[in-house]
PDB file of C-alpha atoms in Angstrom:
ATOM      1  CA  LEU A   1      -1.071 -15.350 -32.799  1.00 50.00           C
ATOM      2  CA  PRO A   2      -0.327 -15.181 -36.142  1.00 52.00           C
ATOM      3  CA  ALA A   3       0.864 -18.754 -37.288  1.00 50.00           C
ATOM      4  CA  GLY A   4       3.343 -19.579 -37.032  1.00 52.00           C
ATOM      5  CA  LEU A   5       5.468 -17.770 -34.847  1.00 61.00           C
ATOM      6  CA  ALA A   6       6.829 -20.535 -32.978  1.00 55.00           C
ATOM      7  CA  GLN A   7       8.528 -21.530 -35.921  1.00 60.00           C
ATOM      8  CA  TRP A   8       9.380 -17.818 -36.843  1.00 68.00           C
ATOM      9  CA  PHE A   9      11.403 -16.564 -33.129  1.00 67.00           C
ATOM     10  CA  PRO A  10      12.427 -20.716 -31.335  1.00 72.00           C
ATOM     11  CA  ALA A  11      13.807 -18.431 -28.866  1.00 78.00           C
ATOM     12  CA  LEU A  12      11.797 -15.532 -28.094  1.00 85.00           C
ATOM     13  CA  GLU A  13      11.621 -14.661 -24.592  1.00 90.00           C
ATOM     14  CA  VAL A  14       8.559 -11.813 -24.246  1.00 92.00           C
ATOM     15  CA  LEU A  15       5.785 -11.204 -25.942  1.00 91.00           C
ATOM     16  CA  ASP A  16       3.852  -7.350 -25.432  1.00 94.00           C
ATOM     17  CA  VAL A  17       0.713  -8.077 -27.000  1.00 92.00           C
ATOM     18  CA  SER A  18      -1.574  -5.484 -25.497  1.00 95.00           C
ATOM     19  CA  GLY A  19      -3.917  -2.842 -26.992  1.00 95.00           C
ATOM     20  CA  THR A  20      -4.459  -5.425 -29.516  1.00 93.00           C
ATOM     21  CA  GLY A  21      -7.747  -6.470 -29.608  1.00 94.00           C
ATOM     22  CA  LEU A  22      -7.409  -9.207 -28.672  1.00 94.00           C
ATOM     23  CA  ALA A  23     -10.311 -11.720 -27.736  1.00 95.00           C
ATOM     24  CA  GLU A  24      -8.047 -14.904 -27.559  1.00 92.00           C
ATOM     25  CA  LEU A  25      -4.594 -15.945 -26.711  1.00 90.00           C
ATOM     26  CA  GLY A  26      -3.478 -19.051 -29.220  1.00 83.00           C
ATOM     27  CA  ALA A  27      -2.469 -22.154 -29.058  1.00 82.00           C
ATOM     28  CA  GLU A  28       1.458 -20.739 -30.582  1.00 82.00           C
ATOM     29  CA  LEU A  29       1.972 -20.075 -27.004  1.00 82.00           C
ATOM     30  CA  LEU A  30       2.540 -23.794 -26.108  1.00 83.00           C
ATOM     31  CA  CYS A  31       4.854 -22.791 -28.495  1.00 79.00           C
ATOM     32  CA  LEU A  32       6.740 -20.800 -27.385  1.00 82.00           C
ATOM     33  CA  PRO A  33       9.846 -22.895 -24.437  1.00 83.00           C
ATOM     34  CA  CYS A  34      11.448 -19.667 -23.461  1.00 87.00           C
ATOM     35  CA  LEU A  35       8.382 -17.567 -23.752  1.00 90.00           C
ATOM     36  CA  HIS A  36       8.752 -15.810 -19.856  1.00 93.00           C
ATOM     37  CA  THR A  37       7.017 -12.873 -19.768  1.00 95.00           C
ATOM     38  CA  LEU A  38       3.336 -12.215 -21.818  1.00 94.00           C
ATOM     39  CA  LEU A  39       2.209  -8.384 -21.963  1.00 96.00           C
ATOM     40  CA  ALA A  40      -1.484  -8.855 -22.913  1.00 96.00           C
ATOM     41  CA  LYS A  41      -3.387  -5.987 -21.285  1.00 96.00           C
ATOM     42  CA  ASN A  42      -6.160  -3.765 -22.515  1.00 97.00           C
ATOM     43  CA  ASN A  43      -7.018  -6.563 -24.140  1.00 97.00           C
ATOM     44  CA  ARG A  44     -10.400  -7.982 -24.909  1.00 97.00           C
ATOM     45  CA  LEU A  45      -9.638 -11.703 -23.307  1.00 96.00           C
ATOM     46  CA  GLY A  46     -12.183 -13.050 -20.734  1.00 95.00           C
ATOM     47  CA  GLY A  47     -14.428 -15.164 -22.358  1.00 92.00           C
ATOM     48  CA  PRO A  48     -14.839 -19.446 -23.193  1.00 90.00           C
ATOM     49  CA  GLY A  49     -11.463 -19.929 -24.730  1.00 89.00           C
ATOM     50  CA  SER A  50     -10.028 -17.255 -24.185  1.00 93.00           C
ATOM     51  CA  LEU A  51      -6.084 -19.186 -22.781  1.00 92.00           C
ATOM     52  CA  PRO A  52      -5.375 -21.786 -25.184  1.00 90.00           C
ATOM     53  CA  LYS A  53      -5.947 -25.400 -23.503  1.00 90.00           C
ATOM     54  CA  GLY A  54      -3.184 -27.490 -22.410  1.00 87.00           C
ATOM     55  CA  LEU A  55      -1.615 -24.128 -20.759  1.00 87.00           C
ATOM     56  CA  GLY A  56      -1.194 -25.194 -17.364  1.00 82.00           C
ATOM     57  CA  GLN A  57       0.939 -29.164 -18.839  1.00 81.00           C
ATOM     58  CA  ALA A  58       2.488 -27.317 -21.528  1.00 83.00           C
ATOM     59  CA  PRO A  59       6.283 -26.263 -21.729  1.00 83.00           C
ATOM     60  CA  LEU A  60       5.061 -22.150 -21.270  1.00 83.00           C
ATOM     61  CA  ALA A  61       3.625 -23.439 -17.689  1.00 85.00           C
ATOM     62  CA  ARG A  62       7.135 -23.582 -16.421  1.00 87.00           C
ATOM     63  CA  SER A  63       9.270 -21.125 -18.038  1.00 91.00           C
ATOM     64  CA  LEU A  64       7.266 -18.091 -17.597  1.00 94.00           C
ATOM     65  CA  ARG A  65       7.740 -15.515 -15.206  1.00 96.00           C
ATOM     66  CA  VAL A  66       5.370 -12.735 -15.749  1.00 97.00           C
ATOM     67  CA  LEU A  67       2.046 -12.262 -16.544  1.00 97.00           C
ATOM     68  CA  ASN A  68       0.084  -9.349 -17.572  1.00 97.00           C
ATOM     69  CA  LEU A  69      -3.512  -9.190 -18.261  1.00 97.00           C
ATOM     70  CA  SER A  70      -4.546  -6.111 -16.803  1.00 98.00           C
ATOM     71  CA  GLY A  71      -7.176  -4.413 -18.163  1.00 97.00           C
ATOM     72  CA  ASN A  72      -8.923  -7.881 -19.532  1.00 97.00           C
ATOM     73  CA  ARG A  73     -12.644  -8.592 -19.120  1.00 97.00           C
ATOM     74  CA  PHE A  74     -11.772 -12.091 -16.782  1.00 97.00           C
ATOM     75  CA  ALA A  75     -14.491 -12.717 -14.606  1.00 97.00           C
ATOM     76  CA  ASP A  76     -12.633 -15.518 -12.413  1.00 96.00           C
ATOM     77  CA  VAL A  77      -9.357 -16.405 -12.205  1.00 96.00           C
ATOM     78  CA  PRO A  78      -9.499 -19.035 -14.645  1.00 93.00           C
ATOM     79  CA  ALA A  79      -7.623 -22.309 -12.931  1.00 92.00           C
ATOM     80  CA  ALA A  80      -5.665 -22.544 -16.286  1.00 92.00           C
ATOM     81  CA  LEU A  81      -3.175 -19.609 -15.033  1.00 93.00           C
ATOM     82  CA  LEU A  82      -2.952 -21.617 -10.901  1.00 93.00           C
ATOM     83  CA  LEU A  83      -1.141 -24.078 -12.148  1.00 92.00           C
ATOM     84  CA  LEU A  84       1.410 -21.764 -13.654  1.00 92.00           C
ATOM     85  CA  ARG A  85       3.839 -23.119 -11.022  1.00 91.00           C
ATOM     86  CA  GLY A  86       6.665 -21.156 -11.828  1.00 92.00           C
ATOM     87  CA  LEU A  87       4.995 -17.790 -12.749  1.00 96.00           C
ATOM     88  CA  ARG A  88       6.370 -13.983 -10.036  1.00 97.00           C
ATOM     89  CA  SER A  89       4.688 -12.545 -11.348  1.00 97.00           C
ATOM     90  CA  LEU A  90       0.824 -12.430 -11.364  1.00 97.00           C
ATOM     91  CA  SER A  91      -1.664  -8.897 -12.349  1.00 98.00           C
ATOM     92  CA  LEU A  92      -5.282  -8.554 -13.647  1.00 98.00           C
ATOM     93  CA  GLY A  93      -5.769  -5.548 -12.206  1.00 97.00           C
ATOM     94  CA  GLY A  94      -9.684  -4.049 -14.140  1.00 97.00           C
ATOM     95  CA  ASN A  95     -11.177  -7.319 -14.478  1.00 97.00           C
ATOM     96  CA  ARG A  96     -13.927  -8.246 -13.513  1.00 97.00           C
ATOM     97  CA  LEU A  97     -13.245 -10.333 -10.878  1.00 98.00           C
ATOM     98  CA  HIS A  98     -15.362 -11.493  -8.034  1.00 96.00           C
ATOM     99  CA  GLY A  99     -13.160 -13.115  -5.786  1.00 96.00           C
ATOM    100  CA  ILE A 100      -9.933 -13.996  -5.215  1.00 97.00           C
ATOM    101  CA  PRO A 101      -9.497 -19.079  -5.838  1.00 97.00           C
ATOM    102  CA  PRO A 102      -8.509 -20.369  -3.090  1.00 97.00           C
ATOM    103  CA  ASP A 103      -6.272 -22.756  -4.610  1.00 96.00           C
ATOM    104  CA  ILE A 104      -4.305 -19.330  -5.430  1.00 96.00           C
ATOM    105  CA  GLN A 105      -2.158 -20.744  -2.806  1.00 96.00           C
ATOM    106  CA  GLU A 106      -0.437 -22.498  -5.222  1.00 95.00           C
ATOM    107  CA  LEU A 107       1.159 -20.107  -7.333  1.00 96.00           C
ATOM    108  CA  ARG A 108       4.341 -20.552  -4.792  1.00 95.00           C
ATOM    109  CA  SER A 109       7.044 -18.488  -6.146  1.00 95.00           C
ATOM    110  CA  LEU A 110       5.092 -16.302  -6.754  1.00 97.00           C
ATOM    111  CA  GLU A 111       6.199 -12.762  -5.873  1.00 97.00           C
ATOM    112  CA  PHE A 112       3.809  -9.902  -7.040  1.00 98.00           C
ATOM    113  CA  LEU A 113       0.480  -9.736  -7.264  1.00 98.00           C
ATOM    114  CA  TYR A 114      -1.560  -6.978  -8.694  1.00 98.00           C
ATOM    115  CA  LEU A 115      -5.930  -7.312  -8.345  1.00 98.00           C
ATOM    116  CA  GLY A 116      -6.339  -4.025  -8.193  1.00 97.00           C
ATOM    117  CA  GLY A 117      -9.122  -2.592  -9.426  1.00 97.00           C
ATOM    118  CA  ASN A 118     -11.774  -5.206  -9.505  1.00 98.00           C
ATOM    119  CA  PHE A 119     -15.203  -6.255  -6.952  1.00 98.00           C
ATOM    120  CA  ILE A 120     -13.340  -8.096  -4.888  1.00 98.00           C
ATOM    121  CA  THR A 121     -15.811  -7.950  -1.840  1.00 97.00           C
ATOM    122  CA  SER A 122     -13.093 -10.925   0.181  1.00 95.00           C
ATOM    123  CA  ILE A 123     -10.075 -11.912   0.779  1.00 97.00           C
ATOM    124  CA  PRO A 124      -9.310 -15.582   0.874  1.00 96.00           C
ATOM    125  CA  PRO A 125      -6.968 -17.242   4.203  1.00 96.00           C
ATOM    126  CA  GLU A 126      -4.976 -19.385   1.483  1.00 96.00           C
ATOM    127  CA  LEU A 127      -3.919 -16.731   0.231  1.00 96.00           C
ATOM    128  CA  ALA A 128      -1.609 -16.604   3.214  1.00 95.00           C
ATOM    129  CA  LYS A 129       0.577 -19.020   2.486  1.00 96.00           C
ATOM    130  CA  LEU A 130       1.691 -17.810  -0.420  1.00 97.00           C
ATOM    131  CA  PRO A 131       5.734 -17.874   0.954  1.00 95.00           C
ATOM    132  CA  SER A 132       7.328 -15.913  -1.807  1.00 96.00           C
ATOM    133  CA  LEU A 133       5.036 -13.322  -1.812  1.00 97.00           C
ATOM    134  CA  LYS A 134       6.075  -9.694  -1.841  1.00 96.00           C
ATOM    135  CA  TYR A 135       3.908  -7.100  -3.161  1.00 96.00           C
ATOM    136  CA  LEU A 136       0.204  -7.044  -2.552  1.00 97.00           C
ATOM    137  CA  VAL A 137      -2.751  -4.706  -4.383  1.00 97.00           C
ATOM    138  CA  LEU A 138      -6.117  -6.031  -3.382  1.00 97.00           C
ATOM    139  CA  CYS A 139      -6.994  -1.289  -4.230  1.00 95.00           C
ATOM    140  CA  ASP A 140      -9.327  -0.349  -6.168  1.00 96.00           C
ATOM    141  CA  ASN A 141     -11.889  -3.412  -4.947  1.00 98.00           C
ATOM    142  CA  LYS A 142     -15.138  -3.677  -2.321  1.00 97.00           C
ATOM    143  CA  ILE A 143     -13.518  -5.259   0.267  1.00 97.00           C
ATOM    144  CA  GLN A 144     -14.851  -5.332   3.698  1.00 94.00           C
ATOM    145  CA  SER A 145     -12.044  -6.664   6.640  1.00 92.00           C
ATOM    146  CA  ILE A 146      -9.098  -8.388   6.492  1.00 93.00           C
ATOM    147  CA  PRO A 147      -8.167 -12.105   7.256  1.00 94.00           C
ATOM    148  CA  PRO A 148      -5.647 -11.840  10.877  1.00 92.00           C
ATOM    149  CA  GLN A 149      -3.644 -14.552   9.113  1.00 94.00           C
ATOM    150  CA  LEU A 150      -2.341 -12.317   6.154  1.00 93.00           C
ATOM    151  CA  ALA A 151       0.280 -11.788   8.888  1.00 91.00           C
ATOM    152  CA  GLN A 152       1.612 -15.003   7.683  1.00 94.00           C
ATOM    153  CA  LEU A 153       3.015 -13.242   4.812  1.00 95.00           C
ATOM    154  CA  HIS A 154       6.454 -13.304   5.919  1.00 93.00           C
ATOM    155  CA  SER A 155       8.215 -11.914   2.774  1.00 95.00           C
ATOM    156  CA  LEU A 156       5.452  -9.130   2.556  1.00 95.00           C
ATOM    157  CA  ARG A 157       6.718  -5.045   1.675  1.00 92.00           C
ATOM    158  CA  SER A 158       3.879  -3.248  -0.029  1.00 91.00           C
ATOM    159  CA  LEU A 159       0.711  -3.736   1.108  1.00 92.00           C
ATOM    160  CA  SER A 160      -1.771  -1.945  -1.142  1.00 92.00           C
ATOM    161  CA  LEU A 161      -5.096  -1.889   0.496  1.00 93.00           C
ATOM    162  CA  HIS A 162      -6.225   1.862  -0.939  1.00 91.00           C
ATOM    163  CA  ASN A 163     -10.395   2.500  -2.004  1.00 93.00           C
ATOM    164  CA  ASN A 164     -11.667  -0.014  -0.762  1.00 95.00           C
ATOM    165  CA  LEU A 165     -14.648  -0.469   2.508  1.00 94.00           C
ATOM    166  CA  LEU A 166     -12.325  -1.630   4.891  1.00 91.00           C
ATOM    167  CA  THR A 167     -13.760   0.265   8.721  1.00 86.00           C
ATOM    168  CA  TYR A 168     -11.338  -2.503  10.883  1.00 81.00           C
ATOM    169  CA  LEU A 169      -7.416  -3.998  10.765  1.00 81.00           C
ATOM    170  CA  PRO A 170      -6.740  -6.465  12.246  1.00 83.00           C
ATOM    171  CA  ARG A 171      -4.088  -6.587  15.661  1.00 78.00           C
ATOM    172  CA  GLU A 172      -2.563  -9.290  13.738  1.00 83.00           C
ATOM    173  CA  ILE A 173      -1.711  -7.209  10.695  1.00 82.00           C
ATOM    174  CA  LEU A 174       1.101  -5.901  13.055  1.00 75.00           C
ATOM    175  CA  ASN A 175       3.421  -8.916  13.369  1.00 83.00           C
ATOM    176  CA  LEU A 176       4.168  -7.287   9.243  1.00 85.00           C
ATOM    177  CA  VAL A 177       7.416  -6.740  10.715  1.00 80.00           C
ATOM    178  CA  HIS A 178       8.800  -6.562   7.072  1.00 86.00           C
ATOM    179  CA  LEU A 179       6.431  -4.202   5.269  1.00 85.00           C
ATOM    180  CA  GLU A 180       7.655  -0.939   4.185  1.00 81.00           C
ATOM    181  CA  GLU A 181       4.252   0.890   2.139  1.00 83.00           C
ATOM    182  CA  LEU A 182       0.172   0.002   3.719  1.00 82.00           C
ATOM    183  CA  SER A 183      -1.870   2.140   1.219  1.00 84.00           C
ATOM    184  CA  LEU A 184      -5.298   2.680   3.174  1.00 82.00           C
ATOM    185  CA  ARG A 185      -6.983   5.693   1.678  1.00 82.00           C
ATOM    186  CA  GLY A 186     -10.529   6.197   0.724  1.00 85.00           C
ATOM    187  CA  ASN A 187     -11.687   3.544   2.864  1.00 87.00           C
ATOM    188  CA  PRO A 188     -13.842   4.138   6.021  1.00 86.00           C
ATOM    189  CA  LEU A 189     -11.130   3.671   8.903  1.00 78.00           C
ATOM    190  CA  VAL A 190      -9.912   5.736   7.368  1.00 71.00           C
ATOM    191  CA  VAL A 191     -12.138   8.618   5.988  1.00 66.00           C
ATOM    192  CA  ARG A 192     -13.796   8.226   9.987  1.00 63.00           C
ATOM    193  CA  PHE A 193     -10.978   9.055  11.812  1.00 58.00           C
ATOM    194  CA  VAL A 194     -10.091  12.145   9.037  1.00 57.00           C
ATOM    195  CA  ARG A 195     -13.147  13.450   9.907  1.00 60.00           C
ATOM    196  CA  ASP A 196     -13.284  13.076  13.334  1.00 56.00           C
ATOM    197  CA  LEU A 197     -10.049  15.375  14.161  1.00 53.00           C
ATOM    198  CA  THR A 198      -9.938  18.113  15.927  1.00 52.00           C
ATOM    199  CA  TYR A 199      -7.691  21.099  14.388  1.00 55.00           C
ATOM    200  CA  ASN A 200      -6.146  22.235  16.667  1.00 58.00           C
ATOM    201  CA  PRO A 201      -3.400  24.696  15.523  1.00 63.00           C
ATOM    202  CA  PRO A 202      -0.035  26.327  16.532  1.00 67.00           C
ATOM    203  CA  SER A 203      -1.023  29.640  18.523  1.00 75.00           C
ATOM    204  CA  LEU A 204       0.283  32.946  18.052  1.00 79.00           C
ATOM    205  CA  GLN A 205       2.878  32.960  20.723  1.00 82.00           C
ATOM    206  CA  GLU A 206       4.107  29.083  19.931  1.00 78.00           C
ATOM    207  CA  LEU A 207       4.119  29.943  16.025  1.00 77.00           C
ATOM    208  CA  ALA A 208       6.679  33.439  16.606  1.00 81.00           C
ATOM    209  CA  GLY A 209       8.158  30.780  19.665  1.00 83.00           C
ATOM    210  CA  ARG A 210       9.214  28.432  17.099  1.00 80.00           C
ATOM    211  CA  THR A 211       9.789  31.091  14.876  1.00 83.00           C
ATOM    212  CA  VAL A 212      12.722  32.591  17.750  1.00 86.00           C
ATOM    213  CA  LYS A 213      14.104  29.561  18.431  1.00 84.00           C
ATOM    214  CA  THR A 214      14.216  27.654  15.102  1.00 82.00           C
ATOM    215  CA  ARG A 215      16.504  30.372  13.559  1.00 85.00           C
ATOM    216  CA  ASN A 216      17.627  32.139  16.517  1.00 88.00           C
ATOM    217  CA  VAL A 217      16.790  34.594  17.310  1.00 90.00           C
ATOM    218  CA  PRO A 218      19.192  36.485  19.010  1.00 91.00           C
ATOM    219  CA  TYR A 219      17.151  37.124  22.886  1.00 89.00           C
ATOM    220  CA  ALA A 220      18.381  38.970  26.431  1.00 90.00           C
ATOM    221  CA  PRO A 221      15.862  38.451  29.281  1.00 88.00           C
ATOM    222  CA  SER A 222      15.829  41.979  29.557  1.00 88.00           C
ATOM    223  CA  ASP A 223      14.193  42.483  25.959  1.00 87.00           C
ATOM    224  CA  LEU A 224      10.835  39.866  27.091  1.00 85.00           C
ATOM    225  CA  PRO A 225       8.257  39.669  29.126  1.00 86.00           C
ATOM    226  CA  GLU A 226       9.396  36.929  31.624  1.00 88.00           C
ATOM    227  CA  SER A 227       6.415  34.498  30.640  1.00 85.00           C
ATOM    228  CA  LEU A 228       7.511  34.615  27.458  1.00 85.00           C
ATOM    229  CA  VAL A 229      10.837  34.124  28.387  1.00 88.00           C
ATOM    230  CA  ARG A 230      10.198  31.549  30.414  1.00 87.00           C
ATOM    231  CA  TYR A 231       7.973  30.149  27.178  1.00 86.00           C
ATOM    232  CA  LEU A 232      10.882  30.120  25.249  1.00 88.00           C
ATOM    233  CA  SER A 233      13.007  27.242  27.561  1.00 88.00           C
ATOM    234  CA  LEU A 234      10.004  24.821  27.614  1.00 84.00           C
ATOM    235  CA  ALA A 235      10.750  23.825  23.805  1.00 82.00           C
ATOM    236  CA  SER A 236      11.376  21.197  22.456  1.00 78.00           C
ATOM    237  CA  ASN A 237      12.988  18.918  19.993  1.00 75.00           C
ATOM    238  CA  CYS A 238      11.356  17.094  17.886  1.00 68.00           C
ATOM    239  CA  PRO A 239      12.069  13.967  17.282  1.00 61.00           C
ATOM    240  CA  ASN A 240      12.241  13.246  13.449  1.00 60.00           C
ATOM    241  CA  PRO A 241      16.568  13.691  12.608  1.00 62.00           C
ATOM    242  CA  LYS A 242      15.184  15.166   8.996  1.00 62.00           C
ATOM    243  CA  CYS A 243      13.619  18.275  10.456  1.00 67.00           C
ATOM    244  CA  GLY A 244      14.507  20.275  13.243  1.00 69.00           C
ATOM    245  CA  GLY A 245      11.582  22.217  14.175  1.00 72.00           C
ATOM    246  CA  VAL A 246      10.310  22.804  17.746  1.00 76.00           C
ATOM    247  CA  TYR A 247       7.384  22.832  19.471  1.00 72.00           C
ATOM    248  CA  PHE A 248       5.721  24.202  22.662  1.00 71.00           C
ATOM    249  CA  ASP A 249       3.021  23.142  24.061  1.00 59.00           C
ATOM    250  CA  SER A 250       1.521  19.990  21.435  1.00 51.00           C
ATOM    251  CA  CYS A 251       2.744  19.342  18.474  1.00 47.00           C
ATOM    252  CA  VAL A 252       0.102  17.849  16.388  1.00 42.00           C
ATOM    253  CA  ARG A 253      -0.377  15.192  18.804  1.00 36.00           C
ATOM    254  CA  GLN A 254      -3.302  13.148  15.440  1.00 32.00           C
ATOM    255  CA  ILE A 255      -1.071  14.518  12.945  1.00 34.00           C
ATOM    256  CA  LYS A 256      -0.976  10.383  13.408  1.00 34.00           C
ATOM    257  CA  PHE A 257      -3.069   9.773  10.934  1.00 33.00           C
ATOM    258  CA  VAL A 258      -1.964  11.554   7.628  1.00 35.00           C
ATOM    259  CA  ASP A 259       0.347   7.495   8.345  1.00 36.00           C
ATOM    260  CA  PHE A 260      -2.765   6.908   6.498  1.00 38.00           C
ATOM    261  CA  CYS A 261      -4.403   9.002   3.673  1.00 38.00           C
ATOM    262  CA  GLY A 262      -2.791  10.925   1.753  1.00 40.00           C
ATOM    263  CA  LYS A 263      -5.420  12.259   0.830  1.00 41.00           C
ATOM    264  CA  TYR A 264      -5.126  14.497   4.320  1.00 39.00           C
ATOM    265  CA  ARG A 265      -1.553  15.575   4.266  1.00 37.00           C
ATOM    266  CA  LEU A 266      -1.127  18.844   2.212  1.00 32.00           C
ATOM    267  CA  PRO A 267      -4.289  20.236   5.420  1.00 35.00           C
ATOM    268  CA  LEU A 268      -2.310  18.745   8.442  1.00 36.00           C
ATOM    269  CA  MET A 269       0.827  20.211   6.655  1.00 36.00           C
ATOM    270  CA  HIS A 270       0.235  22.579   8.482  1.00 39.00           C
ATOM    271  CA  TYR A 271      -0.190  21.567  12.203  1.00 45.00           C
ATOM    272  CA  LEU A 272       3.370  20.049  11.825  1.00 53.00           C
ATOM    273  CA  CYS A 273       5.774  21.956  13.829  1.00 57.00           C
ATOM    274  CA  SER A 274       8.029  22.419  10.654  1.00 57.00           C
ATOM    275  CA  PRO A 275       7.800  21.570   6.448  1.00 52.00           C
ATOM    276  CA  GLU A 276      10.469  19.386   6.889  1.00 54.00           C
ATOM    277  CA  CYS A 277       8.534  17.048   9.847  1.00 55.00           C
ATOM    278  CA  SER A 278       6.517  14.647   7.563  1.00 45.00           C
ATOM    279  CA  SER A 279       7.857  10.913   8.224  1.00 37.00           C
ATOM    280  CA  PRO A 280       5.625   8.625   9.353  1.00 34.00           C
ATOM    281  CA  PHE A 281       8.087   7.909  11.423  1.00 33.00           C
ATOM    282  CA  SER A 282       8.113  10.724  13.449  1.00 30.00           C
ATOM    283  CA  SER A 283       4.593  11.550  13.676  1.00 30.00           C
ATOM    284  CA  ALA A 284       3.743   8.766  15.338  1.00 31.00           C
ATOM    285  CA  SER A 285       6.127   9.368  17.685  1.00 30.00           C
ATOM    286  CA  GLN A 286       5.017  13.122  18.305  1.00 30.00           C
ATOM    287  CA  SER A 287       1.454  11.289  18.899  1.00 30.00           C
ATOM    288  CA  SER A 288       2.535   9.250  20.391  1.00 28.00           C
ATOM    289  CA  THR A 289       1.890  11.248  24.333  1.00 28.00           C
ATOM    290  CA  SER A 290      -1.813  11.577  23.319  1.00 29.00           C
ATOM    291  CA  GLN A 291      -2.710   9.189  26.135  1.00 29.00           C
ATOM    292  CA  SER A 292      -6.431   9.874  24.715  1.00 28.00           C
ATOM    293  CA  GLU A 293      -6.690   8.232  21.553  1.00 30.00           C
ATOM    294  CA  SER A 294      -9.168   4.749  21.610  1.00 33.00           C
ATOM    295  CA  ASP A 295      -7.234   1.894  20.567  1.00 35.00           C
ATOM    296  CA  SER A 296      -7.823   0.785  17.122  1.00 33.00           C
ATOM    297  CA  GLU A 297      -6.153   4.119  17.146  1.00 33.00           C
ATOM    298  CA  ASP A 298      -3.647   3.021  19.291  1.00 36.00           C
ATOM    299  CA  GLU A 299      -2.176   0.309  16.882  1.00 35.00           C
ATOM    300  CA  ALA A 300      -2.701   2.316  14.058  1.00 35.00           C
ATOM    301  CA  SER A 301       0.138   4.430  15.140  1.00 35.00           C
ATOM    302  CA  VAL A 302       2.487   1.350  16.919  1.00 35.00           C
ATOM    303  CA  ALA A 303       1.829  -0.004  12.580  1.00 35.00           C
ATOM    304  CA  ALA A 304       3.421   3.774  11.512  1.00 35.00           C
ATOM    305  CA  HIS A 305       6.196   2.586  13.866  1.00 35.00           C
ATOM    306  CA  ARG A 306       6.937  -0.071  12.541  1.00 34.00           C
ATOM    307  CA  MET A 307       6.748   1.441   9.173  1.00 32.00           C
ATOM    308  CA  GLN A 308       9.905   2.745   7.216  1.00 28.00           C
ATOM    309  CA  LYS A 309       7.634   4.275   4.478  1.00 32.00           C
ATOM    310  CA  VAL A 310       3.846   4.527   4.195  1.00 32.00           C
ATOM    311  CA  LEU A 311       3.117   4.526   0.573  1.00 29.00           C
ATOM    312  CA  LEU A 312       0.386   7.857   0.464  1.00 31.00           C
ATOM    313  CA  GLY A 313       0.106   8.184  -3.029  1.00 29.00           C
TER     314      GLY A 313
END
């Protein structure tokens, strides 16, 4: 950082030095008492001396609210960062992290934590001791399991776990009653579910029946065979109020897995009762009639009921 920065801009609040090739952040930072946002992504930070000594004791430790160090070379979360008790947003995505230190629990004001694109293999239970955490991004790592303690994150709104090595979810995750976004695509648990799906597309009779009902095609009992008239009387309205579709024999009982896997959303759309029928809630509602699913799949369906929106991107 340029010498005299604090002298020139003593009231500086936002500093963006991203993509400048920096290998260290100088001591000038410590003299910026008003700085609340520091963006230093896509640099060469991560070696010894990357962060200024005394960072945790400087006025900056109290003023800094947003810190983005994504796209650097950190192999560990620097201990000095865990002293920035006023942080609300911390981004360390795209580094070389292999773990999350238990002392992460000291960042009690943290609301947003981005650790995607690293080599993290496990989640410490201490992560659940962040009472203000609303957005947790752990995608594109090597995580194999979720500690049940994560259910203690009562403020959590969004949880991104896609592209990891998860084979199951703990039952406790259903206690995240405020969770609005959950991304699980690219995990073995989702891949296995989709691989094992038995596709039962609607019959031609059902497709014709849907067309008659959704387009209000007029007909009299004398116009059609008695069996077809009886079939049309079996039409059920989709439980999704935004859909307006109908179904007969089956309403895609296994469509619930689209809730967890954006990759397979479009192929499964062929089996929905109408193009508008794609909300996680309606999918879970339709699939809940199936009694032959395994316990783990039933939990997935219940989870979909508890979520208002599922992150598919």
